[in-house]
Amino acid sequence: DGGITQSPKYLFRKEGQNVTLSCEQNLNHDAMYWYRQDPGQGLRLIYYSQIVNDFQKGDIAEGYSVSREKKESFPLTVTSAQKNPTAFYLCASYGRSNEKLFFGSGTQLSVL
Amino acid sequence: RKEVEQDPGPFNVPEGATVAFNCTYSNSASQSFFWYRQDCRKEPKLLMSVYSSGNEDGRFTAQLNRASQYISLLIRDSKLSDSATYLCAVFSGGYNKLIFGAGTRLAVHP
């Protein structure tokens, strides 16, 4: 079955450490997105990518970095510059042919 | 001003009630609109896309008002299982930047 997979489900970060969240899709979607969700809040856009080797900053890109070396993969790195990284992170991909956005099941990141 | 705004609620309604949510957007060039449902700590699930002519799916009706730049979601005959957060989403900008509202919480009680 086609879908979008995020890993890990839970992740802990030590102070000063960079961590990378994985997002893989086999839906052949060009567009992929990373969102952050804080408790009781909506989804805020971190980065998005429309094609391989291209990505754009969203509304809260500071302290994060991404890459898009393959169509299927859009990993997000939470750097040590992100001082408040504890949140629920959601990856999504979008298919223009059916106009549907598919989400991964999310990664809960916490600081030790 | 936020690009996409929603009333956070909560909306507390009895079973069987009709409830409506609105979502306003600031970019008049926005082309595509969606309603999502999110249960606690889960990923959002697409409820329905919103088309210019309005569309209905069972107890759910979505409408778009381009002149006033808002979309709406109407839920008829509310069920306990409708309790969730409802997020609107709008494609904004030339790079297909997908922006979500903060969500509206709905609590349906017996």
PDB file of C-alpha atoms in Angstrom:
ATOM      1  CA  ASP A   1       0.000   0.000   0.000  1.00  0.00           C
ATOM      2  CA  GLY A   2       1.199   3.503  -0.773  1.00  0.00           C
ATOM      3  CA  GLY A   3       1.690   5.877   2.078  1.00  0.00           C
ATOM      4  CA  ILE A   4       3.885   8.218   4.024  1.00  0.00           C
ATOM      5  CA  THR A   5       6.055   6.999   6.865  1.00  0.00           C
ATOM      6  CA  GLN A   6       7.563   9.015   9.649  1.00  0.00           C
ATOM      7  CA  SER A   7      10.109   7.748  12.114  1.00  0.00           C
ATOM      8  CA  PRO A   8      10.745   7.531  14.919  1.00  0.00           C
ATOM      9  CA  LYS A   9       7.408   7.880  16.687  1.00  0.00           C
ATOM     10  CA  TYR A  10       9.102   9.289  19.789  1.00  0.00           C
ATOM     11  CA  LEU A  11      12.449  11.063  19.942  1.00  0.00           C
ATOM     12  CA  PHE A  12      14.411  12.600  22.765  1.00  0.00           C
ATOM     13  CA  ARG A  13      16.988  15.293  22.305  1.00  0.00           C
ATOM     14  CA  LYS A  14      19.729  16.333  24.645  1.00  0.00           C
ATOM     15  CA  GLU A  15      20.603  19.988  24.934  1.00  0.00           C
ATOM     16  CA  GLY A  16      22.942  21.096  22.153  1.00  0.00           C
ATOM     17  CA  GLN A  17      22.256  18.040  20.050  1.00  0.00           C
ATOM     18  CA  ASN A  18      21.012  17.930  16.461  1.00  0.00           C
ATOM     19  CA  VAL A  19      18.382  15.315  15.688  1.00  0.00           C
ATOM     20  CA  THR A  20      16.902  14.219  12.367  1.00  0.00           C
ATOM     21  CA  LEU A  21      13.314  13.164  11.763  1.00  0.00           C
ATOM     22  CA  SER A  22      12.686  10.868   8.843  1.00  0.00           C
ATOM     23  CA  CYS A  23       9.856  11.195   6.313  1.00  0.00           C
ATOM     24  CA  GLU A  24       9.465   8.790   3.377  1.00  0.00           C
ATOM     25  CA  GLN A  25       6.631   8.492   0.870  1.00  0.00           C
ATOM     26  CA  ASN A  26       5.961   6.023  -1.940  1.00  0.00           C
ATOM     27  CA  LEU A  27       3.045   7.938  -3.435  1.00  0.00           C
ATOM     28  CA  ASN A  28       5.146   9.548  -6.169  1.00  0.00           C
ATOM     29  CA  HIS A  29       4.179  12.972  -4.836  1.00  0.00           C
ATOM     30  CA  ASP A  30       6.293  15.962  -5.799  1.00  0.00           C
ATOM     31  CA  ALA A  31       5.291  18.218  -2.904  1.00  0.00           C
ATOM     32  CA  MET A  32       6.257  17.503   0.698  1.00  0.00           C
ATOM     33  CA  TYR A  33       5.781  19.516   3.883  1.00  0.00           C
ATOM     34  CA  TRP A  34       6.927  19.647   7.492  1.00  0.00           C
ATOM     35  CA  TYR A  35       4.682  21.065  10.219  1.00  0.00           C
ATOM     36  CA  ARG A  36       5.106  21.619  13.906  1.00  0.00           C
ATOM     37  CA  GLN A  37       2.187  21.334  16.327  1.00  0.00           C
ATOM     38  CA  ASP A  38       2.283  22.513  19.924  1.00  0.00           C
ATOM     39  CA  PRO A  39      -0.345  21.366  22.448  1.00  0.00           C
ATOM     40  CA  GLY A  40      -3.719  22.926  21.734  1.00  0.00           C
ATOM     41  CA  GLN A  41      -2.358  24.696  18.669  1.00  0.00           C
ATOM     42  CA  GLY A  42      -2.734  24.316  14.933  1.00  0.00           C
ATOM     43  CA  LEU A  43      -0.108  23.219  12.422  1.00  0.00           C
ATOM     44  CA  ARG A  44       2.664  25.681  11.666  1.00  0.00           C
ATOM     45  CA  LEU A  45       4.652  25.289   8.472  1.00  0.00           C
ATOM     46  CA  ILE A  46       8.398  24.756   8.898  1.00  0.00           C
ATOM     47  CA  TYR A  47       9.631  23.909   5.383  1.00  0.00           C
ATOM     48  CA  TYR A  48       8.129  22.703   2.139  1.00  0.00           C
ATOM     49  CA  SER A  49       9.438  21.321  -1.103  1.00  0.00           C
ATOM     50  CA  GLN A  50       7.820  21.167  -4.526  1.00  0.00           C
ATOM     51  CA  ILE A  51      10.515  19.237  -6.375  1.00  0.00           C
ATOM     52  CA  VAL A  52      13.768  17.413  -5.756  1.00  0.00           C
ATOM     53  CA  ASN A  53      16.689  19.652  -4.742  1.00  0.00           C
ATOM     54  CA  ASP A  54      14.410  22.577  -4.019  1.00  0.00           C
ATOM     55  CA  PHE A  55      12.735  23.668  -0.800  1.00  0.00           C
ATOM     56  CA  GLN A  56      11.282  26.812   0.718  1.00  0.00           C
ATOM     57  CA  LYS A  57      11.135  28.188   4.245  1.00  0.00           C
ATOM     58  CA  GLY A  58       7.779  28.197   5.922  1.00  0.00           C
ATOM     59  CA  ASP A  59       6.665  30.444   8.751  1.00  0.00           C
ATOM     60  CA  ILE A  60       8.909  29.015  11.480  1.00  0.00           C
ATOM     61  CA  ALA A  61      12.063  27.754   9.712  1.00  0.00           C
ATOM     62  CA  GLU A  62      14.599  29.121  12.207  1.00  0.00           C
ATOM     63  CA  GLY A  63      16.469  26.348  13.977  1.00  0.00           C
ATOM     64  CA  TYR A  64      15.507  23.720  11.394  1.00  0.00           C
ATOM     65  CA  SER A  65      17.041  22.422   8.181  1.00  0.00           C
ATOM     66  CA  VAL A  66      15.857  20.058   5.452  1.00  0.00           C
ATOM     67  CA  SER A  67      17.108  18.328   2.336  1.00  0.00           C
ATOM     68  CA  ARG A  68      15.351  16.888  -0.705  1.00  0.00           C
ATOM     69  CA  GLU A  69      17.883  14.707  -2.482  1.00  0.00           C
ATOM     70  CA  LYS A  70      15.278  12.135  -3.497  1.00  0.00           C
ATOM     71  CA  LYS A  71      11.646  12.509  -4.404  1.00  0.00           C
ATOM     72  CA  GLU A  72      10.636   9.986  -1.771  1.00  0.00           C
ATOM     73  CA  SER A  73      12.490  11.492   1.158  1.00  0.00           C
ATOM     74  CA  PHE A  74      12.291  14.816   3.020  1.00  0.00           C
ATOM     75  CA  PRO A  75      14.186  14.589   6.333  1.00  0.00           C
ATOM     76  CA  LEU A  76      13.981  17.371   8.895  1.00  0.00           C
ATOM     77  CA  THR A  77      16.904  18.223  11.181  1.00  0.00           C
ATOM     78  CA  VAL A  78      16.156  20.009  14.412  1.00  0.00           C
ATOM     79  CA  THR A  79      19.361  21.850  15.190  1.00  0.00           C
ATOM     80  CA  SER A  80      20.753  23.021  18.514  1.00  0.00           C
ATOM     81  CA  ALA A  81      19.708  26.544  17.463  1.00  0.00           C
ATOM     82  CA  GLN A  82      16.065  25.555  18.000  1.00  0.00           C
ATOM     83  CA  LYS A  83      15.702  26.438  21.666  1.00  0.00           C
ATOM     84  CA  ASN A  84      12.213  25.103  22.161  1.00  0.00           C
ATOM     85  CA  PRO A  85      11.995  21.937  20.071  1.00  0.00           C
ATOM     86  CA  THR A  86       9.461  20.006  22.138  1.00  0.00           C
ATOM     87  CA  ALA A  87       6.474  19.501  19.855  1.00  0.00           C
ATOM     88  CA  PHE A  88       4.613  17.072  17.631  1.00  0.00           C
ATOM     89  CA  TYR A  89       6.090  17.066  14.121  1.00  0.00           C
ATOM     90  CA  LEU A  90       4.038  16.099  11.099  1.00  0.00           C
ATOM     91  CA  CYS A  91       5.237  15.379   7.591  1.00  0.00           C
ATOM     92  CA  ALA A  92       2.877  15.469   4.624  1.00  0.00           C
ATOM     93  CA  SER A  93       2.936  14.937   0.891  1.00  0.00           C
ATOM     94  CA  TYR A  94       0.568  16.266  -1.733  1.00  0.00           C
ATOM     95  CA  GLY A  95      -0.639  14.754  -4.973  1.00  0.00           C
ATOM     96  CA  ARG A  96      -1.780  17.273  -7.563  1.00  0.00           C
ATOM     97  CA  SER A  97      -3.553  14.590  -9.568  1.00  0.00           C
ATOM     98  CA  ASN A  98      -6.081  13.825  -6.833  1.00  0.00           C
ATOM     99  CA  GLU A  99      -5.623  16.997  -4.773  1.00  0.00           C
ATOM    100  CA  LYS A 100      -5.105  15.078  -1.564  1.00  0.00           C
ATOM    101  CA  LEU A 101      -2.673  15.738   1.237  1.00  0.00           C
ATOM    102  CA  PHE A 102      -1.434  12.665   3.063  1.00  0.00           C
ATOM    103  CA  PHE A 103       0.072  12.889   6.534  1.00  0.00           C
ATOM    104  CA  GLY A 104       2.518  10.662   8.299  1.00  0.00           C
ATOM    105  CA  SER A 105       1.620   9.531  11.814  1.00  0.00           C
ATOM    106  CA  GLY A 106       3.893  12.119  13.403  1.00  0.00           C
ATOM    107  CA  THR A 107       6.972  12.262  15.641  1.00  0.00           C
ATOM    108  CA  GLN A 108       6.795  13.509  19.218  1.00  0.00           C
ATOM    109  CA  LEU A 109      10.079  15.232  20.038  1.00  0.00           C
ATOM    110  CA  SER A 110      10.973  15.945  23.646  1.00  0.00           C
ATOM    111  CA  VAL A 111      13.985  17.503  25.302  1.00  0.00           C
ATOM    112  CA  LEU A 112      15.827  15.598  28.021  1.00  0.00           C
TER     113      LEU A 112
ATOM    114  CA  ARG B   1      -2.879  39.219  10.498  1.00  0.00           C
ATOM    115  CA  LYS B   2      -2.585  35.429  10.178  1.00  0.00           C
ATOM    116  CA  GLU B   3      -2.992  33.977   6.710  1.00  0.00           C
ATOM    117  CA  VAL B   4      -5.669  31.564   7.878  1.00  0.00           C
ATOM    118  CA  GLU B   5      -7.810  32.180  10.963  1.00  0.00           C
ATOM    119  CA  GLN B   6     -10.329  30.077  12.837  1.00  0.00           C
ATOM    120  CA  ASP B   7     -12.323  30.507  16.020  1.00  0.00           C
ATOM    121  CA  PRO B   8     -10.604  28.109  18.461  1.00  0.00           C
ATOM    122  CA  GLY B   9     -13.834  27.266  20.274  1.00  0.00           C
ATOM    123  CA  PRO B  10     -14.571  25.028  22.014  1.00  0.00           C
ATOM    124  CA  PHE B  11     -18.007  24.514  20.611  1.00  0.00           C
ATOM    125  CA  ASN B  12     -19.972  22.423  23.108  1.00  0.00           C
ATOM    126  CA  VAL B  13     -23.130  21.049  21.489  1.00  0.00           C
ATOM    127  CA  PRO B  14     -25.646  18.307  22.307  1.00  0.00           C
ATOM    128  CA  GLU B  15     -26.056  15.275  20.134  1.00  0.00           C
ATOM    129  CA  GLY B  16     -28.261  15.983  17.160  1.00  0.00           C
ATOM    130  CA  ALA B  17     -27.368  19.669  16.981  1.00  0.00           C
ATOM    131  CA  THR B  18     -26.244  21.492  13.873  1.00  0.00           C
ATOM    132  CA  VAL B  19     -22.967  23.355  14.198  1.00  0.00           C
ATOM    133  CA  ALA B  20     -21.055  25.556  11.770  1.00  0.00           C
ATOM    134  CA  PHE B  21     -17.438  26.655  11.656  1.00  0.00           C
ATOM    135  CA  ASN B  22     -15.909  29.432   9.618  1.00  0.00           C
ATOM    136  CA  CYS B  23     -12.359  29.943   8.450  1.00  0.00           C
ATOM    137  CA  THR B  24     -11.066  33.176   6.926  1.00  0.00           C
ATOM    138  CA  TYR B  25      -8.047  33.514   4.647  1.00  0.00           C
ATOM    139  CA  SER B  26      -6.083  36.601   3.711  1.00  0.00           C
ATOM    140  CA  ASN B  27      -4.624  35.753   0.297  1.00  0.00           C
ATOM    141  CA  SER B  28      -7.249  36.479  -2.336  1.00  0.00           C
ATOM    142  CA  ALA B  29      -5.262  34.421  -4.856  1.00  0.00           C
ATOM    143  CA  SER B  30      -5.739  31.216  -2.861  1.00  0.00           C
ATOM    144  CA  GLN B  31      -7.087  28.440  -5.027  1.00  0.00           C
ATOM    145  CA  SER B  32      -7.613  25.277  -3.028  1.00  0.00           C
ATOM    146  CA  PHE B  33      -9.333  24.790   0.306  1.00  0.00           C
ATOM    147  CA  PHE B  34      -9.783  21.840   2.633  1.00  0.00           C
ATOM    148  CA  TRP B  35     -11.297  20.779   5.942  1.00  0.00           C
ATOM    149  CA  TYR B  36      -9.428  18.284   8.102  1.00  0.00           C
ATOM    150  CA  ARG B  37     -10.387  16.500  11.285  1.00  0.00           C
ATOM    151  CA  GLN B  38      -7.782  15.832  13.953  1.00  0.00           C
ATOM    152  CA  ASP B  39      -8.145  13.633  17.000  1.00  0.00           C
ATOM    153  CA  CYS B  40      -5.881  14.174  19.963  1.00  0.00           C
ATOM    154  CA  ARG B  41      -2.193  13.524  19.132  1.00  0.00           C
ATOM    155  CA  LYS B  42      -3.023  11.935  15.808  1.00  0.00           C
ATOM    156  CA  GLU B  43      -2.367  13.108  12.283  1.00  0.00           C
ATOM    157  CA  PRO B  44      -5.098  15.165  10.595  1.00  0.00           C
ATOM    158  CA  LYS B  45      -7.448  13.272   8.291  1.00  0.00           C
ATOM    159  CA  LEU B  46      -8.997  14.874   5.232  1.00  0.00           C
ATOM    160  CA  LEU B  47     -12.684  15.475   5.821  1.00  0.00           C
ATOM    161  CA  MET B  48     -13.470  17.164   2.540  1.00  0.00           C
ATOM    162  CA  SER B  49     -12.163  19.485  -0.113  1.00  0.00           C
ATOM    163  CA  VAL B  50     -14.088  22.716  -0.612  1.00  0.00           C
ATOM    164  CA  TYR B  51     -15.295  23.528  -4.098  1.00  0.00           C
ATOM    165  CA  SER B  52     -16.502  26.848  -5.445  1.00  0.00           C
ATOM    166  CA  SER B  53     -20.045  25.588  -5.861  1.00  0.00           C
ATOM    167  CA  GLY B  54     -20.156  24.110  -2.369  1.00  0.00           C
ATOM    168  CA  ASN B  55     -20.201  20.403  -1.657  1.00  0.00           C
ATOM    169  CA  GLU B  56     -21.858  17.945   0.653  1.00  0.00           C
ATOM    170  CA  ASP B  57     -20.820  14.592   2.054  1.00  0.00           C
ATOM    171  CA  GLY B  58     -23.472  13.016   4.220  1.00  0.00           C
ATOM    172  CA  ARG B  59     -23.961  15.207   7.282  1.00  0.00           C
ATOM    173  CA  PHE B  60     -21.142  17.546   6.283  1.00  0.00           C
ATOM    174  CA  THR B  61     -21.462  20.556   3.988  1.00  0.00           C
ATOM    175  CA  ALA B  62     -18.587  22.798   2.926  1.00  0.00           C
ATOM    176  CA  GLN B  63     -18.928  26.170   1.266  1.00  0.00           C
ATOM    177  CA  LEU B  64     -16.583  28.789  -0.152  1.00  0.00           C
ATOM    178  CA  ASN B  65     -17.254  32.512  -0.196  1.00  0.00           C
ATOM    179  CA  ARG B  66     -14.551  34.120  -2.336  1.00  0.00           C
ATOM    180  CA  ALA B  67     -15.931  37.640  -2.006  1.00  0.00           C
ATOM    181  CA  SER B  68     -15.599  37.572   1.767  1.00  0.00           C
ATOM    182  CA  GLN B  69     -12.636  35.177   1.728  1.00  0.00           C
ATOM    183  CA  TYR B  70     -13.914  32.481   4.004  1.00  0.00           C
ATOM    184  CA  ILE B  71     -14.831  28.833   3.941  1.00  0.00           C
ATOM    185  CA  SER B  72     -17.366  27.152   6.157  1.00  0.00           C
ATOM    186  CA  LEU B  73     -18.157  23.678   7.431  1.00  0.00           C
ATOM    187  CA  LEU B  74     -21.632  22.700   8.552  1.00  0.00           C
ATOM    188  CA  ILE B  75     -22.206  19.527  10.541  1.00  0.00           C
ATOM    189  CA  ARG B  76     -25.801  18.346  10.860  1.00  0.00           C
ATOM    190  CA  ASP B  77     -27.160  15.848  13.383  1.00  0.00           C
ATOM    191  CA  SER B  78     -23.964  15.901  15.470  1.00  0.00           C
ATOM    192  CA  LYS B  79     -22.727  12.576  16.854  1.00  0.00           C
ATOM    193  CA  LEU B  80     -20.562  11.952  19.877  1.00  0.00           C
ATOM    194  CA  SER B  81     -17.932  10.664  17.470  1.00  0.00           C
ATOM    195  CA  ASP B  82     -17.746  14.078  15.788  1.00  0.00           C
ATOM    196  CA  SER B  83     -15.884  15.403  18.835  1.00  0.00           C
ATOM    197  CA  ALA B  84     -12.498  16.465  17.499  1.00  0.00           C
ATOM    198  CA  THR B  85     -10.566  19.479  16.276  1.00  0.00           C
ATOM    199  CA  TYR B  86     -11.463  20.728  12.810  1.00  0.00           C
ATOM    200  CA  LEU B  87      -8.710  22.378  10.816  1.00  0.00           C
ATOM    201  CA  CYS B  88      -9.089  24.388   7.656  1.00  0.00           C
ATOM    202  CA  ALA B  89      -6.247  24.462   5.146  1.00  0.00           C
ATOM    203  CA  VAL B  90      -5.572  26.818   2.262  1.00  0.00           C
ATOM    204  CA  PHE B  91      -3.075  26.709  -0.574  1.00  0.00           C
ATOM    205  CA  SER B  92      -1.483  30.120  -0.595  1.00  0.00           C
ATOM    206  CA  GLY B  93       1.241  31.529  -2.783  1.00  0.00           C
ATOM    207  CA  GLY B  94       2.875  30.492  -5.998  1.00  0.00           C
ATOM    208  CA  TYR B  95       4.841  27.622  -4.496  1.00  0.00           C
ATOM    209  CA  ASN B  96       1.778  25.809  -3.241  1.00  0.00           C
ATOM    210  CA  LYS B  97       2.391  26.749   0.342  1.00  0.00           C
ATOM    211  CA  LEU B  98      -0.254  24.918   2.372  1.00  0.00           C
ATOM    212  CA  ILE B  99      -1.304  26.838   5.460  1.00  0.00           C
ATOM    213  CA  PHE B 100      -3.508  25.519   8.262  1.00  0.00           C
ATOM    214  CA  GLY B 101      -5.717  27.379  10.643  1.00  0.00           C
ATOM    215  CA  ALA B 102      -5.238  26.855  14.373  1.00  0.00           C
ATOM    216  CA  GLY B 103      -8.270  24.580  14.503  1.00  0.00           C
ATOM    217  CA  THR B 104     -11.700  24.684  16.093  1.00  0.00           C
ATOM    218  CA  ARG B 105     -12.498  22.241  18.883  1.00  0.00           C
ATOM    219  CA  LEU B 106     -15.870  20.565  18.863  1.00  0.00           C
ATOM    220  CA  ALA B 107     -17.232  18.670  21.864  1.00  0.00           C
ATOM    221  CA  VAL B 108     -20.521  16.830  21.353  1.00  0.00           C
ATOM    222  CA  HIS B 109     -22.207  15.719  24.571  1.00  0.00           C
ATOM    223  CA  PRO B 110     -25.114  13.339  25.243  1.00  0.00           C
TER     224      PRO B 110
END
